[in-house]
Coordinates of C-alpha atoms in Angstrom, one line a residue:
Chain J
X1072 CA 24.6 27.8 -18.3
X1073 CA 23.6 24.5 -19.7
X1074 CA 26.6 22.5 -20.8
X1075 CA 25.7 21.6 -24.4
X1076 CA 27.7 18.4 -24.2
X1077 CA 25.4 17.2 -21.4
X1078 CA 21.9 16.1 -21.4
X1079 CA 19.2 16.8 -18.7
X1080 CA 17.4 13.7 -17.4
X1081 CA 13.7 13.9 -16.4
X1082 CA 12.7 11.4 -13.7
X1083 CA 9.2 10.0 -13.2
X1084 CA 9.4 9.4 -9.5
X1085 CA 7.3 8.9 -6.4
X1086 CA 6.7 5.2 -6.9
X1087 CA 7.7 5.3 -4.0
X1088 CA 9.2 8.7 -3.0
X1089 CA 12.1 7.1 -1.0
X1090 CA 13.1 4.9 -3.9
X1091 CA 13.4 8.0 -6.1
X1092 CA 15.6 9.7 -3.6
X1093 CA 17.7 6.6 -3.5
X1094 CA 18.1 6.7 -7.3
X1095 CA 19.1 10.4 -7.2
X1096 CA 21.7 9.5 -4.6
X1097 CA 23.1 6.7 -6.8
X1098 CA 23.3 9.2 -9.8
X1099 CA 25.3 11.6 -7.6
X1100 CA 27.6 8.9 -6.3
X1101 CA 28.3 7.6 -9.8
X1102 CA 29.2 11.0 -11.3
X1103 CA 32.8 12.0 -11.0
X1104 CA 32.7 15.5 -9.6
X1105 CA 34.9 18.0 -7.9
X1106 CA 32.2 20.7 -7.6
X1107 CA 28.5 21.2 -8.0
X1108 CA 28.8 22.0 -11.7
X1109 CA 30.3 18.6 -12.6
X1110 CA 27.0 16.9 -11.6
X1111 CA 24.2 16.4 -14.1
X1112 CA 20.9 18.2 -14.0
X1113 CA 18.0 16.0 -12.9
X1114 CA 14.5 17.3 -13.0
X1115 CA 12.3 15.1 -10.9
X1116 CA 8.6 14.7 -10.4
X1117 CA 8.6 12.9 -7.1
X1118 CA 4.8 12.2 -7.4
X1119 CA 3.5 9.8 -4.8
X1120 CA 0.0 10.4 -6.1
X1121 CA 0.4 8.2 -9.1
X1122 CA -2.4 5.6 -8.8
X1123 CA -1.2 2.4 -7.2
X1124 CA 0.4 0.1 -9.6
X1125 CA 0.0 -2.8 -7.2
X1126 CA -3.7 -2.0 -6.9
X1127 CA -4.3 -1.7 -10.6
X1128 CA -2.3 -4.8 -11.6
X1129 CA -2.9 -7.3 -8.7
X1130 CA -6.2 -6.3 -7.3
X1131 CA -7.7 -5.0 -10.6
X1132 CA -10.2 -2.3 -11.0
X1133 CA -8.0 0.4 -9.5
X1134 CA -7.4 3.7 -11.4
X1135 CA -5.1 3.3 -14.5
X1136 CA -1.7 4.8 -13.7
X1137 CA -1.0 5.2 -17.4
X1138 CA -2.6 8.6 -18.1
X1139 CA -1.0 10.1 -15.0
X1140 CA 2.4 8.9 -16.0
X1141 CA 2.0 10.1 -19.5
X1142 CA 1.1 13.6 -18.1
X1143 CA 4.3 13.5 -15.9
X1144 CA 6.3 12.6 -19.0
X1145 CA 4.8 15.5 -21.0
X1146 CA 5.5 18.0 -18.3
X1147 CA 9.1 16.8 -17.9
X1148 CA 9.6 17.2 -21.7
X1149 CA 8.0 20.7 -21.7
X1150 CA 10.3 21.6 -18.9
X1151 CA 13.4 20.8 -21.0
X1152 CA 14.3 17.2 -20.2
X1153 CA 16.4 15.6 -23.0
X1154 CA 15.4 12.0 -22.0
X1155 CA 13.3 10.3 -19.4
X1156 CA 13.7 7.5 -16.8
X1157 CA 11.0 5.8 -14.8
X1158 CA 12.1 5.1 -11.2
X1159 CA 10.1 2.0 -10.6
X1160 CA 10.2 -1.5 -12.1
X1161 CA 6.5 -2.3 -11.8
X1162 CA 5.6 1.0 -13.5
X1163 CA 7.2 -0.2 -16.7
X1164 CA 4.0 -2.0 -17.3
X1165 CA 2.9 1.5 -18.4
X1166 CA 6.1 2.3 -20.3
X1167 CA 4.3 2.6 -23.7
X1168 CA 1.9 5.2 -22.3
X1169 CA 4.8 7.4 -21.5
X1170 CA 6.8 6.7 -24.6
X1171 CA 3.8 7.6 -26.8
X1172 CA 3.2 10.8 -24.9
X1173 CA 6.6 12.4 -25.6
X1174 CA 9.1 13.1 -28.4
X1175 CA 12.2 12.3 -26.4
X1176 CA 13.8 8.9 -25.6
X1177 CA 12.5 7.0 -22.5
X1178 CA 14.9 4.5 -21.0
X1179 CA 13.3 1.1 -20.7
X1180 CA 14.7 -0.3 -17.4
X1181 CA 13.5 -3.8 -18.1
X1182 CA 15.3 -4.0 -21.5
X1183 CA 18.3 -2.3 -19.9
X1184 CA 18.6 -4.9 -17.1
X1185 CA 17.9 -7.9 -19.4
X1186 CA 20.7 -6.7 -21.8
X1187 CA 23.0 -6.0 -18.9
X1188 CA 22.6 -9.5 -17.6
X1189 CA 23.1 -11.0 -21.1
X1190 CA 26.2 -8.9 -21.8
X1191 CA 27.9 -8.9 -18.4
X1192 CA 27.0 -12.3 -17.1
X1193 CA 26.5 -14.6 -20.1
X1194 CA 27.2 -17.6 -18.0
X1195 CA 24.1 -17.1 -15.9
X1196 CA 21.4 -19.6 -16.9
X1197 CA 18.9 -19.1 -14.1
X1198 CA 18.3 -15.7 -12.6
X1199 CA 16.1 -15.1 -9.5
X1200 CA 13.8 -12.0 -9.5
X1201 CA 13.2 -10.0 -6.4
X1202 CA 10.2 -7.9 -7.3
X1203 CA 6.6 -7.1 -6.5
X1204 CA 4.1 -9.9 -7.5
X1205 CA 2.8 -7.2 -9.9
X1206 CA 6.0 -7.5 -11.9
X1207 CA 5.5 -11.3 -12.0
X1208 CA 1.9 -10.9 -13.1
X1209 CA 2.8 -8.6 -15.9
X1210 CA 5.5 -10.9 -17.3
X1211 CA 7.7 -7.9 -17.9
X1212 CA 11.0 -9.6 -17.0
X1213 CA 9.9 -13.2 -18.0
X1214 CA 9.3 -12.2 -21.6
X1215 CA 12.6 -10.3 -22.0
X1216 CA 14.7 -13.0 -20.3
X1217 CA 13.3 -15.9 -22.2
X1218 CA 14.0 -14.0 -25.5
X1219 CA 17.6 -13.9 -24.4
X1220 CA 17.7 -17.5 -23.3
X1221 CA 17.8 -16.8 -19.6
X1222 CA 15.4 -18.6 -17.2
X1223 CA 13.8 -16.4 -14.6
X1224 CA 13.1 -17.9 -11.2
X1225 CA 10.5 -16.5 -8.8
X1226 CA 9.9 -17.0 -5.1
X1227 CA 7.4 -19.7 -4.2
X1228 CA 3.9 -18.2 -3.6
X1229 CA 4.2 -17.9 0.2
X1230 CA 7.6 -16.2 -0.2
X1231 CA 6.3 -13.9 -3.0
X1232 CA 3.6 -12.8 -0.5
X1233 CA 6.3 -12.3 2.1
X1234 CA 8.2 -10.1 -0.3
X1235 CA 5.1 -8.0 -1.1
X1236 CA 4.8 -7.4 2.7
X1237 CA 8.4 -6.4 2.8
X1238 CA 7.8 -3.9 0.0
X1239 CA 4.7 -2.6 1.7
X1240 CA 6.6 -2.2 5.0
X1241 CA 9.3 -0.2 3.3
X1242 CA 6.7 2.1 1.7
X1243 CA 5.3 2.7 5.2
X1244 CA 8.7 3.6 6.5
X1245 CA 9.4 0.3 8.4
X1246 CA 12.9 -1.1 7.6
X1247 CA 13.6 -3.0 10.9
X1248 CA 15.3 -6.3 11.6
X1249 CA 12.1 -8.3 11.0
X1250 CA 11.7 -6.8 7.5
X1251 CA 15.3 -7.5 6.7
X1252 CA 15.1 -11.1 8.0
X1253 CA 12.0 -11.7 5.8
X1254 CA 13.9 -10.3 2.8
X1255 CA 16.8 -12.7 3.5
X1256 CA 14.3 -15.6 3.8
X1257 CA 13.0 -14.9 0.3
X1258 CA 16.5 -14.7 -1.1
X1259 CA 17.3 -18.1 0.5
X1260 CA 14.2 -19.5 -1.2
X1261 CA 15.4 -18.3 -4.6
X1262 CA 18.8 -19.8 -3.9
X1263 CA 17.2 -23.2 -3.1
X1264 CA 15.3 -23.0 -6.3
X1265 CA 18.6 -22.8 -8.3
X1266 CA 19.1 -19.1 -8.8
X1267 CA 22.8 -18.4 -9.3
X1268 CA 22.1 -14.7 -9.0
X1269 CA 19.1 -12.4 -8.3
X1270 CA 17.9 -9.2 -9.9
X1271 CA 16.8 -6.6 -7.3
X1272 CA 13.9 -5.5 -9.5
X1273 CA 12.0 -3.2 -7.1
X1274 CA 13.3 0.2 -6.3
X1275 CA 12.0 -0.2 -2.7
X1276 CA 14.3 -3.2 -2.2
X1277 CA 17.2 -1.3 -3.8
X1278 CA 16.7 1.5 -1.3
X1279 CA 16.6 -1.0 1.6
X1280 CA 20.1 -2.3 0.6
X1281 CA 21.9 -4.7 2.9
X1282 CA 24.0 -7.9 2.2
X1283 CA 22.0 -10.6 0.5
X1284 CA 22.7 -14.4 0.6
X1285 CA 22.7 -14.5 -3.3
X1286 CA 24.8 -12.5 -5.8
X1287 CA 22.6 -9.6 -6.5
X1288 CA 22.3 -7.3 -9.6
X1289 CA 20.5 -4.1 -8.6
X1290 CA 18.2 -2.7 -11.3
X1291 CA 18.4 0.8 -9.6
X1292 CA 22.2 0.8 -9.9
X1293 CA 22.1 -0.3 -13.5
X1294 CA 19.5 2.5 -14.2
X1295 CA 21.7 5.1 -12.4
X1296 CA 24.8 4.1 -14.4
X1297 CA 22.8 4.4 -17.7
X1298 CA 21.4 7.8 -16.7
X1299 CA 24.9 9.2 -16.0
X1300 CA 26.4 7.7 -19.2
X1301 CA 23.6 9.2 -21.3
X1302 CA 23.6 12.6 -19.5
X1303 CA 27.4 12.8 -19.9
X1304 CA 27.0 12.0 -23.6
X1305 CA 29.1 8.9 -23.4
X1306 CA 26.3 7.0 -25.2
X1307 CA 22.9 7.6 -26.7
X1308 CA 19.7 6.6 -24.9
X1309 CA 18.5 3.3 -26.3
Chain G
X938 CA -5.3 12.0 -8.5
X939 CA -4.2 15.3 -6.8
X940 CA -5.6 15.6 -3.3
X941 CA -7.0 19.1 -3.3
X942 CA -6.3 19.5 0.3
X943 CA -2.7 19.2 -0.4
X944 CA -0.2 21.6 -2.0
X945 CA 2.6 20.7 -4.3
X946 CA 6.1 22.1 -3.4
X947 CA 8.6 23.1 -6.1
X948 CA 12.2 22.9 -5.0
X949 CA 15.0 25.0 -6.5
X950 CA 17.8 22.5 -5.9
X951 CA 21.3 21.4 -7.0
X952 CA 23.1 23.9 -4.7
X953 CA 24.5 21.3 -4.2
X954 CA 22.8 18.2 -5.5
X955 CA 23.5 16.0 -2.5
X956 CA 22.0 18.7 -0.2
X957 CA 18.8 18.7 -2.2
X958 CA 18.5 14.9 -1.9
X959 CA 19.1 15.3 1.9
X960 CA 16.2 17.8 2.0
X961 CA 13.9 15.4 0.1
X962 CA 14.8 12.6 2.5
X963 CA 13.9 14.9 5.5
X964 CA 10.6 15.7 3.9
X965 CA 9.8 12.0 3.5
X966 CA 10.8 11.2 7.1
X967 CA 8.7 14.0 8.5
X968 CA 5.6 13.0 6.6
X969 CA 3.3 10.5 8.5
X970 CA 2.7 7.9 5.8
X971 CA 1.4 4.3 5.5
X972 CA 1.7 4.2 1.8
X973 CA 3.1 6.2 -1.2
X974 CA -0.1 8.3 -1.6
X975 CA 0.3 9.8 2.0
X976 CA 3.5 11.5 0.9
X977 CA 3.5 15.0 -0.6
X978 CA 4.3 15.7 -4.3
X979 CA 7.7 17.4 -4.7
X980 CA 8.8 18.7 -8.1
X981 CA 12.5 19.2 -8.0
X982 CA 14.9 21.0 -10.3
X983 CA 18.2 19.4 -9.0
X984 CA 20.2 21.8 -11.1
X985 CA 23.9 21.8 -10.3
X986 CA 24.6 24.2 -13.2
X987 CA 23.3 27.3 -11.3
X988 CA 26.3 29.7 -11.3
X989 CA 28.4 29.4 -8.2
X990 CA 27.1 31.5 -5.4
X991 CA 30.4 31.3 -3.6
X992 CA 32.2 32.6 -6.7
X993 CA 29.7 35.4 -7.3
X994 CA 29.6 36.6 -3.7
X995 CA 33.1 35.9 -2.4
X996 CA 35.3 36.1 -5.4
X997 CA 33.2 38.7 -7.3
X998 CA 32.8 38.9 -11.1
X999 CA 31.3 35.5 -11.5
X1000 CA 28.1 35.0 -13.4
X1001 CA 25.0 36.2 -11.5
X1002 CA 23.0 33.2 -10.2
X1003 CA 19.8 35.4 -10.0
X1004 CA 18.4 35.0 -13.6
X1005 CA 19.0 31.3 -13.6
X1006 CA 17.2 30.9 -10.3
X1007 CA 14.3 33.1 -11.5
X1008 CA 14.0 30.8 -14.6
X1009 CA 13.9 27.7 -12.4
X1010 CA 11.2 29.3 -10.3
X1011 CA 9.1 30.2 -13.3
X1012 CA 9.4 26.6 -14.7
X1013 CA 8.4 25.1 -11.4
X1014 CA 5.4 27.4 -11.3
X1015 CA 4.4 26.6 -14.9
X1016 CA 4.7 22.9 -14.0
X1017 CA 2.1 23.3 -11.2
X1018 CA 3.9 24.0 -8.0
X1019 CA 1.8 25.8 -5.4
X1020 CA 4.7 27.2 -3.5
X1021 CA 8.5 27.2 -3.8
X1022 CA 11.4 26.5 -1.5
X1023 CA 15.1 27.1 -2.2
X1024 CA 17.4 24.3 -0.9
X1025 CA 20.4 26.4 -0.1
X1026 CA 21.0 29.1 2.6
X1027 CA 23.6 31.1 0.6
X1028 CA 21.3 31.2 -2.5
X1029 CA 18.8 33.2 -0.4
X1030 CA 20.9 36.2 -1.4
X1031 CA 19.0 35.9 -4.7
X1032 CA 15.6 35.3 -3.0
X1033 CA 14.1 38.5 -4.4
X1034 CA 14.9 37.5 -8.0
X1035 CA 12.9 34.3 -7.5
X1036 CA 10.0 35.9 -5.7
X1037 CA 9.6 38.6 -8.3
X1038 CA 9.6 36.0 -11.1
X1039 CA 6.6 34.0 -9.9
X1040 CA 3.1 34.5 -8.6
X1041 CA 3.2 31.8 -5.9
X1042 CA 4.7 32.1 -2.4
X1043 CA 8.4 31.4 -1.9
X1044 CA 9.5 30.2 1.5
X1045 CA 12.2 32.5 2.9
X1046 CA 14.5 30.1 4.8
X1047 CA 16.4 32.9 6.5
X1048 CA 13.2 34.5 8.0
X1049 CA 11.9 31.1 8.8
X1050 CA 15.0 30.1 10.8
X1051 CA 15.3 33.5 12.6
X1052 CA 11.6 33.3 13.6
X1053 CA 12.0 29.7 14.7
X1054 CA 14.9 30.6 17.0
X1055 CA 13.0 33.6 18.4
X1056 CA 9.8 31.5 19.1
X1057 CA 11.3 28.2 20.2
X1058 CA 14.4 29.4 22.0
X1059 CA 13.7 32.9 23.3
X1060 CA 16.4 32.4 26.0
X1061 CA 19.1 32.2 23.4
X1062 CA 21.1 35.4 23.4
X1063 CA 24.0 34.5 21.3
X1064 CA 23.7 32.1 18.4
X1065 CA 26.6 30.7 16.4
X1066 CA 26.3 30.4 12.6
X1067 CA 27.8 27.5 10.7
X1068 CA 27.7 28.7 7.1
X1069 CA 29.7 29.5 4.1
X1070 CA 31.6 32.8 4.3
X1071 CA 29.4 33.9 1.5
X1072 CA 26.4 33.9 4.0
X1073 CA 28.5 36.0 6.4
X1074 CA 29.4 38.5 3.6
X1075 CA 25.8 38.9 2.6
X1076 CA 24.7 39.7 6.1
X1077 CA 21.6 37.5 5.5
X1078 CA 21.3 36.1 9.0
X1079 CA 23.0 39.0 10.8
X1080 CA 20.4 41.5 9.7
X1081 CA 17.4 39.2 10.7
X1082 CA 18.9 38.2 14.0
X1083 CA 19.8 41.7 15.1
X1084 CA 16.2 42.8 14.3
X1085 CA 15.0 40.1 16.7
X1086 CA 17.5 41.0 19.4
X1087 CA 19.7 38.0 18.9
X1088 CA 23.5 38.3 18.5
X1089 CA 25.0 36.2 15.8
X1090 CA 28.5 34.8 16.4
X1091 CA 30.8 33.7 13.5
X1092 CA 33.9 31.6 13.5
X1093 CA 37.2 33.4 13.6
X1094 CA 38.7 34.0 10.1
X1095 CA 41.0 31.0 10.1
X1096 CA 38.0 28.8 11.3
X1097 CA 35.7 30.4 8.7
X1098 CA 38.2 29.4 6.0
X1099 CA 38.4 25.9 7.5
X1100 CA 34.6 25.7 7.3
X1101 CA 34.7 26.8 3.6
X1102 CA 37.1 24.0 2.9
X1103 CA 34.8 21.5 4.7
X1104 CA 31.9 22.6 2.5
X1105 CA 34.0 22.4 -0.6
X1106 CA 35.2 18.9 0.4
X1107 CA 31.5 17.8 0.9
X1108 CA 30.7 19.2 -2.6
X1109 CA 33.5 17.1 -4.0
X1110 CA 32.2 14.0 -2.3
X1111 CA 34.7 13.8 0.6
X1112 CA 33.2 13.3 4.0
X1113 CA 36.0 11.4 5.8
X1114 CA 37.3 11.7 9.4
X1115 CA 39.5 14.7 8.6
X1116 CA 36.6 16.7 7.2
X1117 CA 34.5 15.8 10.2
X1118 CA 37.3 16.7 12.6
X1119 CA 37.7 20.1 11.0
X1120 CA 34.0 20.7 11.3
X1121 CA 34.1 19.8 15.0
X1122 CA 37.1 22.2 15.5
X1123 CA 35.0 25.1 14.0
X1124 CA 32.1 24.2 16.4
X1125 CA 34.5 24.3 19.3
X1126 CA 35.6 27.8 18.2
X1127 CA 32.0 29.0 18.2
X1128 CA 31.5 27.6 21.7
X1129 CA 34.7 29.3 23.0
X1130 CA 33.3 32.6 21.5
X1131 CA 30.2 32.2 23.7
X1132 CA 27.6 30.6 21.4
X1133 CA 25.1 28.7 23.4
X1134 CA 23.8 27.1 20.3
X1135 CA 24.6 27.0 16.6
X1136 CA 22.5 27.2 13.4
X1137 CA 23.6 24.7 10.7
X1138 CA 23.0 27.2 7.9
X1139 CA 24.5 25.4 5.0
X1140 CA 22.6 22.5 3.4
X1141 CA 26.0 20.8 2.7
X1142 CA 26.7 20.7 6.5
X1143 CA 23.1 19.5 7.1
X1144 CA 23.7 16.6 4.8
X1145 CA 27.0 15.7 6.5
X1146 CA 25.2 15.3 9.8
X1147 CA 27.0 13.9 12.9
X1148 CA 27.0 14.8 16.6
X1149 CA 28.3 18.3 17.2
X1150 CA 29.9 19.7 20.4
X1151 CA 27.3 22.5 20.5
X1152 CA 23.5 22.4 20.6
X1153 CA 22.6 22.6 16.9
X1154 CA 19.5 23.9 15.1
X1155 CA 19.4 22.6 11.5
X1156 CA 18.1 25.0 8.9
X1157 CA 17.4 22.1 6.5
X1158 CA 15.3 20.3 9.1
X1159 CA 13.3 23.5 9.9
X1160 CA 12.8 24.0 6.2
X1161 CA 11.6 20.4 5.7
X1162 CA 9.1 20.8 8.6
X1163 CA 7.7 24.0 7.1
X1164 CA 7.4 22.3 3.6
X1165 CA 5.4 19.4 5.1
X1166 CA 3.2 21.7 7.2
X1167 CA 2.4 23.9 4.2
X1168 CA 1.9 21.0 1.7
X1169 CA -0.4 19.2 4.2
X1170 CA -2.3 22.5 4.5
X1171 CA -1.7 22.8 8.2
X1172 CA -0.5 26.4 7.6
X1173 CA -0.2 28.9 4.9
X1174 CA 3.2 29.7 3.4
X1175 CA 4.5 32.8 4.9

């Protein structure tokens, strides 16, 4: 049954659950298919019980999500996944915990996005980041971008707080006009600060979608493209 | 981490992959949640490599999907699922293969829908079925409905063939106006034949959505409601 030219992806999901479903949908849309069997096999742990990354990183003292994510990775490997992906930007703070727990490759979304920006848009000097303040605090993107000579621009503190509230609203199922307007306001702030483009670096925001007032590069879309390419054996997982 | 008042659902998916994503989305929408942790844990094998049910049942001689589905069930149980659901009406022809392979309950979508119709809409005498011809051939719904004193009505042969082409189009990613118009035509045919309501008994058609010219009961929605109720421990799996 398994096509030996194809690889099975294991997805650490649930951070949040809607964002994982959004990623699965992107994978399906990006796969050329005439029938079910042309699609790739995805085994997914849509686990919303992973300890809050926002709580652990921003508020401090929360339960460490690392061991839970490592356990999810091990289970996906035992199941038969050939490589893993983590459907959450912030959760990449715990990337090493997952990588060290398994013997299969784990896509690093942060590296993937940074390299994508460098390769595809070498003219971009200043890139805005639309992400949870937890991502800002961890320095995940900042470190990679600076290494590649790209300057990362973040929303001003009041806008960063506004963006956190947008993400929290999406997690609670609210995606109304007010939420979308707040999201636009934050993008305008990044634009005023000199961002020529922005990375949508939060799978919640990817799932929200919509037209933005800045050129946007969606981390979830880049991840989905990578998953399809690796699963279809067009490239090896990095 | 795991809330011991909650149960984890294992979903046999990929039949097709888009329909499984649609079911996951329904589960999320039906779960009252203020944050990630309020959602239920879903472990999902979105496996589009299950041998074609349509080929095995309609055309004959295709590979038996039963052993593959039994293996998926066993892996979901080993992973930690407390109960299973199969995200495909037609695949319930192989329900016993899954049930016999595991020690946890497996929701039977066909029984669930039939009982739902009987309990919630006792006045319905004649119910149309919007499903793959494979479902018709297996007699899955016919048998249950007749036992409950409900008459099932199926599209005329040319309309049933049109519906199969609609389902195949959706599986190949085509959901344009022509596909939707053909779907409507089939519903009109059921109405003319005396159906007072119709069961959407194909997860592909559930994922297509849209307003129909008959009162519709969606098997995927009924399944999602049951999964949330069982996972949240509001009822035991039947």
